[in-house]
C-alpha atoms as a printed R data frame, in Angstrom:
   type eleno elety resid chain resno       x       y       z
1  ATOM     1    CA   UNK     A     1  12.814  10.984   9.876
2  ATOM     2    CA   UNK     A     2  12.508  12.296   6.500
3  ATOM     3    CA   UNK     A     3  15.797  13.604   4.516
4  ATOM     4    CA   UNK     A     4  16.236  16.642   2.542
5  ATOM     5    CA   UNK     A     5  15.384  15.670  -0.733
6  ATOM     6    CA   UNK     A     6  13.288  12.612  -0.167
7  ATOM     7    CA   UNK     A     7   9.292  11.734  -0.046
8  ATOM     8    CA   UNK     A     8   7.757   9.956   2.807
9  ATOM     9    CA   UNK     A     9   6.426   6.553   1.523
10 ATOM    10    CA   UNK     A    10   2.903   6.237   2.359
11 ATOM    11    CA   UNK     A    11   1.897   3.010   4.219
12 ATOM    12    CA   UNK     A    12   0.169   0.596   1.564
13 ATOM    13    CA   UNK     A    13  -3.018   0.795   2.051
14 ATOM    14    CA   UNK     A    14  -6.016  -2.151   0.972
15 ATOM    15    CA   UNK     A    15  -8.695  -1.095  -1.405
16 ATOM    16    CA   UNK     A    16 -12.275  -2.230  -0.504
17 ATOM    17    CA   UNK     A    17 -13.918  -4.755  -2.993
18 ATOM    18    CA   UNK     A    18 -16.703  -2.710  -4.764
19 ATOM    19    CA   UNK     A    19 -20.336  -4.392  -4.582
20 ATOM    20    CA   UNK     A    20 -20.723  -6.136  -8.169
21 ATOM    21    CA   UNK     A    21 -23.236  -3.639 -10.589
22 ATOM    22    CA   UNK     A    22 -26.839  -3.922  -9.827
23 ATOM    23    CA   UNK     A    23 -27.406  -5.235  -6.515
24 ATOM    24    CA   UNK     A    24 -27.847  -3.237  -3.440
25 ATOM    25    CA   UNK     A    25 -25.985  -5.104   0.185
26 ATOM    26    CA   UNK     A    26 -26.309  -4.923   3.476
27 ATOM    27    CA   UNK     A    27 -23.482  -6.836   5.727
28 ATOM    28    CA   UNK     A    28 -23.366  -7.416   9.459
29 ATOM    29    CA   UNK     A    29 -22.046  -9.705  11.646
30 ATOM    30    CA   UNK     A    30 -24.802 -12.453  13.360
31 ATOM    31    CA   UNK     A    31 -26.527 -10.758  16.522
32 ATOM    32    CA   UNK     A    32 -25.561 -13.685  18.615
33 ATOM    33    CA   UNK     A    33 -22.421 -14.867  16.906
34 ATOM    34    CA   UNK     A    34 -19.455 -12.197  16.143
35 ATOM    35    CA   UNK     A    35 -17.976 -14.778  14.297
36 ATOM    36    CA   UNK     A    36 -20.362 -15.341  11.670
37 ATOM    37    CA   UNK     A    37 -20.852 -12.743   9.381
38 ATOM    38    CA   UNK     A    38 -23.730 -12.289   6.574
39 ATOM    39    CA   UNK     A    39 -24.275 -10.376   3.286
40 ATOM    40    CA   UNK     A    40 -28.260  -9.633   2.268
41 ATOM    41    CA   UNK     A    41 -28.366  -8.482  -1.691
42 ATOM    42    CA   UNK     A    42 -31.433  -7.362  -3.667
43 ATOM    43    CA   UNK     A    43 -30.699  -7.582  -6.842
44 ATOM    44    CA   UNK     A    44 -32.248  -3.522  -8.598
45 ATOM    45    CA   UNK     A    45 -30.251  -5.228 -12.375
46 ATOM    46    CA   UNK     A    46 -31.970  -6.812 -15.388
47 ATOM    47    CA   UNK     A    47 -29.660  -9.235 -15.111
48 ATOM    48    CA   UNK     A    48 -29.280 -12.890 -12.933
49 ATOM    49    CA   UNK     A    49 -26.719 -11.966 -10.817
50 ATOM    50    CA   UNK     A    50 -24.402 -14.621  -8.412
51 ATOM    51    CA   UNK     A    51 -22.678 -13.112  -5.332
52 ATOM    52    CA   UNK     A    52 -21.149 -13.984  -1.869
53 ATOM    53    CA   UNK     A    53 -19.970 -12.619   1.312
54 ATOM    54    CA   UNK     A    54 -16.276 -12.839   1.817
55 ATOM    55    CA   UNK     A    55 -14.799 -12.619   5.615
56 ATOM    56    CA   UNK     A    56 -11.409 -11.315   7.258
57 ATOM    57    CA   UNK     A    57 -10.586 -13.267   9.893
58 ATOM    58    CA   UNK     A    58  -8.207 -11.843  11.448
59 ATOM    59    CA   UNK     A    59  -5.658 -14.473  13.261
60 ATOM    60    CA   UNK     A    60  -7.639 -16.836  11.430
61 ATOM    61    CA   UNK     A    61  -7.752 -18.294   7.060
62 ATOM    62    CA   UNK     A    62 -10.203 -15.662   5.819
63 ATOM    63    CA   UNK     A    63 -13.099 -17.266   4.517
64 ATOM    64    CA   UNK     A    64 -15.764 -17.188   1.492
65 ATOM    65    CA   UNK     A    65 -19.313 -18.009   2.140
66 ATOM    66    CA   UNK     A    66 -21.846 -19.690  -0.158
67 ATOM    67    CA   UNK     A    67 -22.269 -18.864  -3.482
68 ATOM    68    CA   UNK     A    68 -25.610 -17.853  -3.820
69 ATOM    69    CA   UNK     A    69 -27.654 -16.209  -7.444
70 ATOM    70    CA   UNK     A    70 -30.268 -13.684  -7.111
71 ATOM    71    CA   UNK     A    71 -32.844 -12.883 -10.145
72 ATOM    72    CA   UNK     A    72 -34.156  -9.197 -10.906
73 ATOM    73    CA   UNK     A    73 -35.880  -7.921  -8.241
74 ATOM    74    CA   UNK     A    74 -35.143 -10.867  -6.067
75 ATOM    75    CA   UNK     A    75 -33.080 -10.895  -2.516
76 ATOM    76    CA   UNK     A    76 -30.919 -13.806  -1.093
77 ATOM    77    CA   UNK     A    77 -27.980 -14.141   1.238
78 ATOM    78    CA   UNK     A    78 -24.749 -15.189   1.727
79 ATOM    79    CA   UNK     A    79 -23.386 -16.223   5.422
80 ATOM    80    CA   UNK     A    80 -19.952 -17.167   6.485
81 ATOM    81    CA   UNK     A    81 -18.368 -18.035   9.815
82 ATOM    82    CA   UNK     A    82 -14.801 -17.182  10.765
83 ATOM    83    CA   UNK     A    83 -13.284 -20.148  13.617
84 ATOM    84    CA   UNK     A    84 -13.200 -19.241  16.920
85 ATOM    85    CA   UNK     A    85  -9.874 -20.079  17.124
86 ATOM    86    CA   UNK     A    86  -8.951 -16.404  15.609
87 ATOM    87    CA   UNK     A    87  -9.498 -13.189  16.516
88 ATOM    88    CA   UNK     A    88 -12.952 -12.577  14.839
89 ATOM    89    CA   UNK     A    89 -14.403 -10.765  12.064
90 ATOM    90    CA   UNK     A    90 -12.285  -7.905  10.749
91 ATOM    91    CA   UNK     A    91 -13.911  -7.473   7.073
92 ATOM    92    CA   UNK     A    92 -16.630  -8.094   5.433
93 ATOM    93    CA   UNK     A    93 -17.189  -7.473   1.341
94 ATOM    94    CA   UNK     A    94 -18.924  -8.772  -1.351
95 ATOM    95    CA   UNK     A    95 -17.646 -10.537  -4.174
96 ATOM    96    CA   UNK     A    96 -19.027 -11.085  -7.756
């Protein structure tokens, strides 16, 4: 219930992490694993560029996978696993 007077708080809400300047992602989760989730990066910059894929777990620690540096006009990828133990994949971002 809302008074007279008063605003309605909003829930807080998260914002997404933004894919770092110059490289173009793709992110999934593994077709055989839910628990292991991947981001592929080709890098469209000038620039040497370092990424990873960063995973929400869930019940679980959320988890960063490996660090991994793409040149111009180059692709790599980054791969995680959440533990079984948890609830699974919620999120997946990439992180500079």
């Amino acid at each position: 219930m809302v008074l007279p007077g008063t605003q309605a708080l909003a829930a807080p809400t998260r914002a997404a992490a933004a894919t770092p300047p110059g490289l173009s992602c793709s992110t999934g989760k593994h077709n055989n694993d839910d628990y292991t989730g991947f981001a592929l990066c080709e890098n469209r910059g000038s620039q040497t560029q370092t990424f990873w894929v960063h995973l929400v777990c869930g019940w679980s620690p959320d988890v960063d996978g490996d660090h991994v540096t793409v040149p111009p006009g180059g692709v790599n990828q980054s791969t995680a696993h959440c533990s079984i133990l948890g609830s699974g994949i919620g999120e997946i971002s990439v992180r500079p």
